[in-house]
PDB file of C-alpha atoms and ligand atoms in Angstrom:
ATOM      1  CA  MET A  65     -15.823  -6.033 -28.596  1.00  0.00           C
ATOM      2  CA  ARG A  66     -17.302  -2.821 -30.030  1.00  0.00           C
ATOM      3  CA  THR A  67     -20.622  -3.358 -31.780  1.00  0.00           C
ATOM      4  CA  PRO A  68     -20.515  -1.287 -34.978  1.00  0.00           C
ATOM      5  CA  ILE A  69     -23.245   1.314 -35.308  1.00  0.00           C
ATOM      6  CA  ILE A  70     -24.590   2.593 -38.628  1.00  0.00           C
ATOM      7  CA  ALA A  71     -26.852   5.627 -38.350  1.00  0.00           C
ATOM      8  CA  GLY A  72     -28.793   7.512 -40.992  1.00  0.00           C
ATOM      9  CA  ASN A  73     -29.011  11.282 -40.494  1.00  0.00           C
ATOM     10  CA  TRP A  74     -31.925  12.334 -42.671  1.00  0.00           C
ATOM     11  CA  LYS A  75     -31.273  16.040 -42.016  1.00  0.00           C
ATOM     12  CA  MET A  76     -34.122  18.295 -43.198  1.00  0.00           C
ATOM     13  CA  TYR A  77     -35.606  15.779 -45.603  1.00  0.00           C
ATOM     14  CA  LYS A  78     -38.775  13.629 -45.664  1.00  0.00           C
ATOM     15  CA  THR A  79     -42.384  14.422 -44.906  1.00  0.00           C
ATOM     16  CA  VAL A  80     -44.193  12.120 -42.486  1.00  0.00           C
ATOM     17  CA  GLY A  81     -45.508  10.048 -45.368  1.00  0.00           C
ATOM     18  CA  GLU A  82     -42.094   9.783 -46.996  1.00  0.00           C
ATOM     19  CA  ALA A  83     -40.469   8.871 -43.684  1.00  0.00           C
ATOM     20  CA  VAL A  84     -42.934   6.051 -43.095  1.00  0.00           C
ATOM     21  CA  GLU A  85     -42.381   4.735 -46.618  1.00  0.00           C
ATOM     22  CA  LEU A  86     -38.599   4.807 -46.217  1.00  0.00           C
ATOM     23  CA  VAL A  87     -38.717   2.973 -42.894  1.00  0.00           C
ATOM     24  CA  LYS A  88     -41.011   0.309 -44.315  1.00  0.00           C
ATOM     25  CA  ALA A  89     -38.654  -0.189 -47.238  1.00  0.00           C
ATOM     26  CA  LEU A  90     -35.664  -0.419 -44.886  1.00  0.00           C
ATOM     27  CA  LEU A  91     -37.347  -2.970 -42.658  1.00  0.00           C
ATOM     28  CA  GLY A  92     -38.380  -4.959 -45.723  1.00  0.00           C
ATOM     29  CA  GLY A  93     -34.780  -5.315 -46.866  1.00  0.00           C
ATOM     30  CA  LEU A  94     -32.944  -5.504 -43.561  1.00  0.00           C
ATOM     31  CA  ASN A  95     -31.084  -8.677 -42.740  1.00  0.00           C
ATOM     32  CA  VAL A  96     -28.766  -8.120 -39.788  1.00  0.00           C
ATOM     33  CA  GLY A  97     -28.042  -9.955 -36.581  1.00  0.00           C
ATOM     34  CA  ASN A  98     -26.899  -8.425 -33.341  1.00  0.00           C
ATOM     35  CA  ASP A  99     -23.388  -7.957 -34.711  1.00  0.00           C
ATOM     36  CA  ARG A 100     -24.256  -4.376 -35.683  1.00  0.00           C
ATOM     37  CA  GLU A 101     -26.610  -1.629 -34.586  1.00  0.00           C
ATOM     38  CA  VAL A 102     -28.775   0.357 -36.993  1.00  0.00           C
ATOM     39  CA  VAL A 103     -30.247   3.775 -36.197  1.00  0.00           C
ATOM     40  CA  VAL A 104     -32.402   6.181 -38.193  1.00  0.00           C
ATOM     41  CA  CYS A 105     -32.605   9.876 -37.319  1.00  0.00           C
ATOM     42  CA  PRO A 106     -35.608  11.417 -39.090  1.00  0.00           C
ATOM     43  CA  PRO A 107     -36.617  15.051 -38.625  1.00  0.00           C
ATOM     44  CA  PHE A 108     -38.531  15.806 -35.393  1.00  0.00           C
ATOM     45  CA  THR A 109     -41.872  15.938 -37.212  1.00  0.00           C
ATOM     46  CA  ALA A 110     -41.633  12.295 -38.304  1.00  0.00           C
ATOM     47  CA  LEU A 111     -40.404  10.708 -35.057  1.00  0.00           C
ATOM     48  CA  TYR A 112     -43.832   9.925 -33.654  1.00  0.00           C
ATOM     49  CA  ALA A 113     -45.067   8.349 -36.866  1.00  0.00           C
ATOM     50  CA  VAL A 114     -41.951   6.254 -37.392  1.00  0.00           C
ATOM     51  CA  ARG A 115     -41.617   4.972 -33.833  1.00  0.00           C
ATOM     52  CA  PRO A 116     -44.363   2.278 -33.887  1.00  0.00           C
ATOM     53  CA  LEU A 117     -42.889   0.766 -37.045  1.00  0.00           C
ATOM     54  CA  LEU A 118     -39.547   0.241 -35.291  1.00  0.00           C
ATOM     55  CA  VAL A 119     -40.784  -1.364 -32.073  1.00  0.00           C
ATOM     56  CA  GLY A 120     -39.491  -4.923 -31.881  1.00  0.00           C
ATOM     57  CA  THR A 121     -37.162  -4.461 -34.878  1.00  0.00           C
ATOM     58  CA  SER A 122     -33.378  -4.142 -34.921  1.00  0.00           C
ATOM     59  CA  VAL A 123     -33.555  -0.463 -35.910  1.00  0.00           C
ATOM     60  CA  ALA A 124     -33.376   2.191 -33.191  1.00  0.00           C
ATOM     61  CA  LEU A 125     -34.712   5.713 -33.365  1.00  0.00           C
ATOM     62  CA  GLY A 126     -32.613   8.853 -32.988  1.00  0.00           C
ATOM     63  CA  ALA A 127     -33.110  12.604 -33.221  1.00  0.00           C
ATOM     64  CA  GLN A 128     -30.856  15.169 -34.875  1.00  0.00           C
ATOM     65  CA  ASN A 129     -30.677  17.777 -32.126  1.00  0.00           C
ATOM     66  CA  VAL A 130     -31.877  18.544 -28.601  1.00  0.00           C
ATOM     67  CA  TYR A 131     -31.949  21.443 -26.161  1.00  0.00           C
ATOM     68  CA  HIS A 132     -30.139  21.283 -22.844  1.00  0.00           C
ATOM     69  CA  GLU A 133     -32.975  22.370 -20.524  1.00  0.00           C
ATOM     70  CA  ARG A 134     -35.570  19.949 -19.163  1.00  0.00           C
ATOM     71  CA  GLU A 135     -38.502  22.224 -19.948  1.00  0.00           C
ATOM     72  CA  GLY A 136     -39.391  25.878 -19.995  1.00  0.00           C
ATOM     73  CA  ALA A 137     -40.099  28.916 -22.103  1.00  0.00           C
ATOM     74  CA  TYR A 138     -37.693  28.090 -24.954  1.00  0.00           C
ATOM     75  CA  THR A 139     -39.786  28.635 -28.040  1.00  0.00           C
ATOM     76  CA  GLY A 140     -38.929  26.243 -30.829  1.00  0.00           C
ATOM     77  CA  GLU A 141     -36.721  23.911 -28.798  1.00  0.00           C
ATOM     78  CA  ILE A 142     -37.141  20.226 -27.916  1.00  0.00           C
ATOM     79  CA  ALA A 143     -36.256  18.818 -24.488  1.00  0.00           C
ATOM     80  CA  PRO A 144     -34.341  15.555 -23.952  1.00  0.00           C
ATOM     81  CA  GLY A 145     -37.296  14.025 -22.109  1.00  0.00           C
ATOM     82  CA  MET A 146     -39.539  14.762 -25.074  1.00  0.00           C
ATOM     83  CA  LEU A 147     -37.260  12.708 -27.300  1.00  0.00           C
ATOM     84  CA  VAL A 148     -37.322   9.835 -24.809  1.00  0.00           C
ATOM     85  CA  ASP A 149     -41.116  10.159 -24.694  1.00  0.00           C
ATOM     86  CA  VAL A 150     -41.364   9.727 -28.436  1.00  0.00           C
ATOM     87  CA  GLY A 151     -39.119   6.650 -28.370  1.00  0.00           C
ATOM     88  CA  CYS A 152     -35.685   7.996 -29.213  1.00  0.00           C
ATOM     89  CA  LYS A 153     -32.674   6.060 -27.994  1.00  0.00           C
ATOM     90  CA  TYR A 154     -30.004   8.233 -29.638  1.00  0.00           C
ATOM     91  CA  VAL A 155     -29.548  11.918 -30.360  1.00  0.00           C
ATOM     92  CA  ILE A 156     -27.016  13.577 -32.651  1.00  0.00           C
ATOM     93  CA  ILE A 157     -25.269  16.461 -30.899  1.00  0.00           C
ATOM     94  CA  GLY A 158     -22.987  19.139 -32.315  1.00  0.00           C
ATOM     95  CA  HIS A 159     -23.311  18.268 -35.991  1.00  0.00           C
ATOM     96  CA  SER A 160     -21.102  20.609 -38.041  1.00  0.00           C
ATOM     97  CA  GLU A 161     -24.203  22.036 -39.727  1.00  0.00           C
ATOM     98  CA  ARG A 162     -25.467  23.097 -36.312  1.00  0.00           C
ATOM     99  CA  ARG A 163     -22.095  24.528 -35.377  1.00  0.00           C
ATOM    100  CA  GLN A 164     -21.841  26.335 -38.733  1.00  0.00           C
ATOM    101  CA  TYR A 165     -25.381  27.631 -39.309  1.00  0.00           C
ATOM    102  CA  PHE A 166     -26.788  27.850 -35.782  1.00  0.00           C
ATOM    103  CA  GLY A 167     -23.768  29.018 -33.830  1.00  0.00           C
ATOM    104  CA  GLU A 168     -23.376  25.966 -31.614  1.00  0.00           C
ATOM    105  CA  SER A 169     -20.214  26.146 -29.528  1.00  0.00           C
ATOM    106  CA  ASP A 170     -18.145  23.468 -27.844  1.00  0.00           C
ATOM    107  CA  ALA A 171     -19.609  24.607 -24.519  1.00  0.00           C
ATOM    108  CA  GLY A 172     -23.151  24.298 -25.883  1.00  0.00           C
ATOM    109  CA  VAL A 173     -22.391  20.834 -27.212  1.00  0.00           C
ATOM    110  CA  ASN A 174     -21.141  19.867 -23.760  1.00  0.00           C
ATOM    111  CA  ARG A 175     -24.336  21.160 -22.105  1.00  0.00           C
ATOM    112  CA  LYS A 176     -26.476  19.207 -24.543  1.00  0.00           C
ATOM    113  CA  LEU A 177     -24.449  16.063 -23.990  1.00  0.00           C
ATOM    114  CA  HIS A 178     -24.959  16.224 -20.230  1.00  0.00           C
ATOM    115  CA  ALA A 179     -28.667  16.937 -20.594  1.00  0.00           C
ATOM    116  CA  ALA A 180     -29.202  14.162 -23.117  1.00  0.00           C
ATOM    117  CA  ARG A 181     -27.357  11.622 -21.026  1.00  0.00           C
ATOM    118  CA  ALA A 182     -29.180  12.605 -17.858  1.00  0.00           C
ATOM    119  CA  ALA A 183     -32.464  11.934 -19.649  1.00  0.00           C
ATOM    120  CA  GLY A 184     -31.296   8.478 -20.726  1.00  0.00           C
ATOM    121  CA  LEU A 185     -30.486   9.304 -24.331  1.00  0.00           C
ATOM    122  CA  ARG A 186     -27.306   8.073 -25.975  1.00  0.00           C
ATOM    123  CA  PRO A 187     -25.482  11.020 -27.522  1.00  0.00           C
ATOM    124  CA  ILE A 188     -23.790  10.778 -30.917  1.00  0.00           C
ATOM    125  CA  VAL A 189     -21.304  13.622 -30.587  1.00  0.00           C
ATOM    126  CA  CYS A 190     -20.010  15.056 -33.860  1.00  0.00           C
ATOM    127  CA  VAL A 191     -16.537  16.490 -34.337  1.00  0.00           C
ATOM    128  CA  GLY A 192     -14.597  17.410 -37.452  1.00  0.00           C
ATOM    129  CA  GLU A 193     -12.258  19.914 -39.042  1.00  0.00           C
ATOM    130  CA  SER A 194     -12.794  22.293 -41.967  1.00  0.00           C
ATOM    131  CA  LYS A 195     -10.769  22.218 -45.178  1.00  0.00           C
ATOM    132  CA  PRO A 196      -8.613  25.230 -44.257  1.00  0.00           C
ATOM    133  CA  GLN A 197      -7.904  23.664 -40.872  1.00  0.00           C
ATOM    134  CA  ARG A 198      -6.832  20.405 -42.535  1.00  0.00           C
ATOM    135  CA  ASP A 199      -4.708  22.216 -45.099  1.00  0.00           C
ATOM    136  CA  ALA A 200      -2.991  24.098 -42.269  1.00  0.00           C
ATOM    137  CA  GLY A 201      -2.102  20.789 -40.606  1.00  0.00           C
ATOM    138  CA  GLU A 202      -4.375  21.543 -37.655  1.00  0.00           C
ATOM    139  CA  ALA A 203      -6.957  18.802 -38.134  1.00  0.00           C
ATOM    140  CA  GLU A 204      -5.823  16.585 -35.282  1.00  0.00           C
ATOM    141  CA  PRO A 205      -5.508  19.235 -32.542  1.00  0.00           C
ATOM    142  CA  ILE A 206      -8.814  20.790 -33.635  1.00  0.00           C
ATOM    143  CA  VAL A 207     -10.694  17.500 -33.553  1.00  0.00           C
ATOM    144  CA  THR A 208      -9.187  16.159 -30.348  1.00  0.00           C
ATOM    145  CA  GLY A 209      -9.827  19.573 -28.778  1.00  0.00           C
ATOM    146  CA  GLN A 210     -13.498  19.298 -29.778  1.00  0.00           C
ATOM    147  CA  VAL A 211     -13.608  15.839 -28.192  1.00  0.00           C
ATOM    148  CA  ARG A 212     -12.133  17.102 -24.924  1.00  0.00           C
ATOM    149  CA  ALA A 213     -14.493  20.087 -24.810  1.00  0.00           C
ATOM    150  CA  ALA A 214     -17.570  18.002 -25.578  1.00  0.00           C
ATOM    151  CA  LEU A 215     -16.722  15.481 -22.859  1.00  0.00           C
ATOM    152  CA  GLU A 216     -15.901  17.973 -20.103  1.00  0.00           C
ATOM    153  CA  GLY A 217     -17.331  16.641 -16.842  1.00  0.00           C
ATOM    154  CA  VAL A 218     -18.473  13.327 -18.342  1.00  0.00           C
ATOM    155  CA  SER A 219     -17.440  10.417 -16.125  1.00  0.00           C
ATOM    156  CA  ALA A 220     -15.845   7.188 -17.321  1.00  0.00           C
ATOM    157  CA  GLU A 221     -18.911   5.153 -16.435  1.00  0.00           C
ATOM    158  CA  HIS A 222     -21.104   7.385 -18.584  1.00  0.00           C
ATOM    159  CA  MET A 223     -18.861   6.969 -21.608  1.00  0.00           C
ATOM    160  CA  ALA A 224     -20.502   3.603 -22.275  1.00  0.00           C
ATOM    161  CA  ASP A 225     -23.497   5.551 -23.632  1.00  0.00           C
ATOM    162  CA  VAL A 226     -21.533   7.991 -25.763  1.00  0.00           C
ATOM    163  CA  VAL A 227     -20.802   7.551 -29.460  1.00  0.00           C
ATOM    164  CA  ILE A 228     -18.387   9.874 -31.246  1.00  0.00           C
ATOM    165  CA  ALA A 229     -18.806  10.700 -34.931  1.00  0.00           C
ATOM    166  CA  TYR A 230     -15.779  12.024 -36.799  1.00  0.00           C
ATOM    167  CA  GLU A 231     -17.143  14.022 -39.704  1.00  0.00           C
ATOM    168  CA  PRO A 232     -14.600  16.128 -41.606  1.00  0.00           C
ATOM    169  CA  ILE A 233     -16.608  19.118 -42.794  1.00  0.00           C
ATOM    170  CA  TRP A 234     -15.064  19.074 -46.251  1.00  0.00           C
ATOM    171  CA  ALA A 235     -16.311  15.515 -46.773  1.00  0.00           C
ATOM    172  CA  ILE A 236     -19.945  16.201 -45.898  1.00  0.00           C
ATOM    173  CA  GLY A 237     -22.257  16.207 -48.896  1.00  0.00           C
ATOM    174  CA  THR A 238     -19.342  16.681 -51.292  1.00  0.00           C
ATOM    175  CA  GLY A 239     -18.654  13.158 -52.502  1.00  0.00           C
ATOM    176  CA  ASP A 240     -15.106  13.856 -51.357  1.00  0.00           C
ATOM    177  CA  THR A 241     -14.764  11.228 -48.645  1.00  0.00           C
ATOM    178  CA  ALA A 242     -11.699  10.917 -46.431  1.00  0.00           C
ATOM    179  CA  THR A 243      -9.485   8.049 -47.473  1.00  0.00           C
ATOM    180  CA  PRO A 244      -9.858   5.045 -45.182  1.00  0.00           C
ATOM    181  CA  ALA A 245      -6.258   5.623 -44.037  1.00  0.00           C
ATOM    182  CA  ASP A 246      -6.836   9.319 -43.209  1.00  0.00           C
ATOM    183  CA  ALA A 247     -10.071   8.500 -41.398  1.00  0.00           C
ATOM    184  CA  GLN A 248      -8.363   5.701 -39.474  1.00  0.00           C
ATOM    185  CA  ALA A 249      -5.552   8.047 -38.429  1.00  0.00           C
ATOM    186  CA  MET A 250      -8.020  10.526 -36.977  1.00  0.00           C
ATOM    187  CA  HIS A 251     -10.057   7.807 -35.272  1.00  0.00           C
ATOM    188  CA  LEU A 252      -6.872   6.569 -33.642  1.00  0.00           C
ATOM    189  CA  ALA A 253      -6.039  10.107 -32.484  1.00  0.00           C
ATOM    190  CA  ILE A 254      -9.529  10.390 -30.990  1.00  0.00           C
ATOM    191  CA  ARG A 255      -9.157   7.040 -29.249  1.00  0.00           C
ATOM    192  CA  ARG A 256      -5.781   8.095 -27.827  1.00  0.00           C
ATOM    193  CA  THR A 257      -7.433  11.236 -26.479  1.00  0.00           C
ATOM    194  CA  LEU A 258     -10.130   9.088 -24.871  1.00  0.00           C
ATOM    195  CA  ALA A 259      -7.395   6.936 -23.334  1.00  0.00           C
ATOM    196  CA  GLU A 260      -5.739  10.012 -21.842  1.00  0.00           C
ATOM    197  CA  LEU A 261      -9.073  11.122 -20.392  1.00  0.00           C
ATOM    198  CA  TYR A 262     -10.480   7.797 -19.225  1.00  0.00           C
ATOM    199  CA  GLY A 263      -7.847   5.092 -19.523  1.00  0.00           C
ATOM    200  CA  ASP A 264      -7.411   2.357 -22.083  1.00  0.00           C
ATOM    201  CA  ALA A 265     -10.355   0.121 -21.224  1.00  0.00           C
ATOM    202  CA  VAL A 266     -12.902   2.904 -21.680  1.00  0.00           C
ATOM    203  CA  ALA A 267     -11.181   4.173 -24.826  1.00  0.00           C
ATOM    204  CA  GLN A 268     -11.285   0.715 -26.361  1.00  0.00           C
ATOM    205  CA  ALA A 269     -15.009   0.421 -25.668  1.00  0.00           C
ATOM    206  CA  VAL A 270     -16.187   3.743 -27.136  1.00  0.00           C
ATOM    207  CA  ARG A 271     -17.554   3.559 -30.654  1.00  0.00           C
ATOM    208  CA  ILE A 272     -16.261   6.094 -33.159  1.00  0.00           C
ATOM    209  CA  GLN A 273     -18.255   6.530 -36.363  1.00  0.00           C
ATOM    210  CA  TYR A 274     -16.997   8.058 -39.579  1.00  0.00           C
ATOM    211  CA  GLY A 275     -19.261  10.447 -41.507  1.00  0.00           C
ATOM    212  CA  GLY A 276     -18.835  12.371 -44.731  1.00  0.00           C
ATOM    213  CA  SER A 277     -19.881  11.032 -48.141  1.00  0.00           C
ATOM    214  CA  VAL A 278     -20.243   7.454 -46.925  1.00  0.00           C
ATOM    215  CA  LYS A 279     -21.627   5.497 -49.878  1.00  0.00           C
ATOM    216  CA  PRO A 280     -22.252   1.880 -50.878  1.00  0.00           C
ATOM    217  CA  ASP A 281     -18.958   1.830 -52.761  1.00  0.00           C
ATOM    218  CA  ASN A 282     -16.711   3.043 -49.924  1.00  0.00           C
ATOM    219  CA  ILE A 283     -18.336   1.600 -46.793  1.00  0.00           C
ATOM    220  CA  ASP A 284     -16.522  -1.744 -46.938  1.00  0.00           C
ATOM    221  CA  ASP A 285     -13.065  -0.145 -47.018  1.00  0.00           C
ATOM    222  CA  LEU A 286     -13.967   2.274 -44.237  1.00  0.00           C
ATOM    223  CA  MET A 287     -15.353  -0.452 -41.993  1.00  0.00           C
ATOM    224  CA  ALA A 288     -12.233  -2.552 -42.542  1.00  0.00           C
ATOM    225  CA  GLN A 289     -10.213   0.005 -40.561  1.00  0.00           C
ATOM    226  CA  PRO A 290      -9.535  -1.086 -36.976  1.00  0.00           C
ATOM    227  CA  ASP A 291     -10.751   2.103 -35.275  1.00  0.00           C
ATOM    228  CA  ILE A 292     -13.764   2.837 -37.481  1.00  0.00           C
ATOM    229  CA  ASP A 293     -16.764   1.442 -35.629  1.00  0.00           C
ATOM    230  CA  GLY A 294     -19.583   2.574 -37.830  1.00  0.00           C
ATOM    231  CA  ALA A 295     -20.878   5.341 -40.033  1.00  0.00           C
ATOM    232  CA  LEU A 296     -23.054   8.414 -39.796  1.00  0.00           C
ATOM    233  CA  VAL A 297     -24.660   8.606 -43.205  1.00  0.00           C
ATOM    234  CA  GLY A 298     -26.374  11.629 -44.718  1.00  0.00           C
ATOM    235  CA  GLY A 299     -27.382  11.612 -48.390  1.00  0.00           C
ATOM    236  CA  ALA A 300     -27.053   7.863 -48.876  1.00  0.00           C
ATOM    237  CA  SER A 301     -29.440   7.216 -45.963  1.00  0.00           C
ATOM    238  CA  LEU A 302     -32.337   8.857 -47.802  1.00  0.00           C
ATOM    239  CA  LYS A 303     -32.879   5.916 -50.134  1.00  0.00           C
ATOM    240  CA  ALA A 304     -33.549   2.405 -48.846  1.00  0.00           C
ATOM    241  CA  GLU A 305     -31.358   0.721 -51.435  1.00  0.00           C
ATOM    242  CA  SER A 306     -28.191   2.684 -50.686  1.00  0.00           C
ATOM    243  CA  PHE A 307     -28.662   2.705 -46.914  1.00  0.00           C
ATOM    244  CA  LEU A 308     -29.327  -1.036 -46.877  1.00  0.00           C
ATOM    245  CA  ARG A 309     -26.128  -1.692 -48.807  1.00  0.00           C
ATOM    246  CA  ILE A 310     -24.222   0.432 -46.293  1.00  0.00           C
ATOM    247  CA  VAL A 311     -25.849  -1.320 -43.326  1.00  0.00           C
ATOM    248  CA  HIS A 312     -24.964  -4.665 -44.888  1.00  0.00           C
ATOM    249  CA  TYR A 313     -21.292  -3.716 -45.221  1.00  0.00           C
ATOM    250  CA  ARG A 314     -18.916  -6.633 -45.515  1.00  0.00           C
TER     251      ARG A 314
HETATM  252  P1  13P B 165     -23.273  12.968 -46.289  1.00  0.00           P
HETATM  253  O1  13P B 165     -23.283  11.476 -46.077  1.00  0.00           O
HETATM  254  O2  13P B 165     -24.420  13.435 -47.142  1.00  0.00           O
HETATM  255  O3  13P B 165     -21.940  13.461 -46.730  1.00  0.00           O
HETATM  256  O4  13P B 165     -23.539  13.625 -44.850  1.00  0.00           O
HETATM  257  C1  13P B 165     -22.779  13.224 -43.764  1.00  0.00           C
HETATM  258  C2  13P B 165     -23.372  13.775 -42.534  1.00  0.00           C
HETATM  259  O5  13P B 165     -23.337  14.973 -42.294  1.00  0.00           O
HETATM  260  C3  13P B 165     -24.020  12.837 -41.607  1.00  0.00           C
HETATM  261  O6  13P B 165     -24.307  13.443 -40.401  1.00  0.00           O
END
């Protein structure tokens, strides 16, 4: 019903040469059918070099950020159409690192989502709570609130293009992954929120990825959960061997 989607977020790693090498190694070891989708999100500088290697393969290209305007005097920003031009199918929006270090707000995430979708990109919208928020028992209202804010004004028909990534901030880059049961509980809460917004059929069709210290040794248990439809992988996506094992989850 939902095709699982495994995406590698390379963050601010890899030169052009390193990116090309990593993609070649991934393609060399990849053995998947159309039962799952695989995406790599290199830094902007490597997109153009990586794109030709992916044409005709089962790996799609994504970017890690985008600006919400179509063009203009916005020094240092990248427009949605530019990402389409360079062959991107997906774009990560509202990653916690962008919210934390670059001041991205829920409203900004919503603007980016609309702009990305209008350009034909599929947004991967990130949500997640901090450790203090979880400890205070606020994780669920915080996360479902982020989902509602990000999706403001997005119609049911457009939800087919949207992927949601639940990434608890305390699990990112820490090795401290959410337990499969805790992740599943939050994914279910997100899906219930989607059902309130769009009805059950749409909610059942939207893919919700888990992110935060996804590794070869925990991917199988995570993917066994009914509402976990994929993974957004940081550190373990930087090496072909570990990312391939994750992509080939059982
Ligand atoms: P890690 O897999 O390194 O914890 O990063 C997760 C992440 O932020 C993916 O977007």
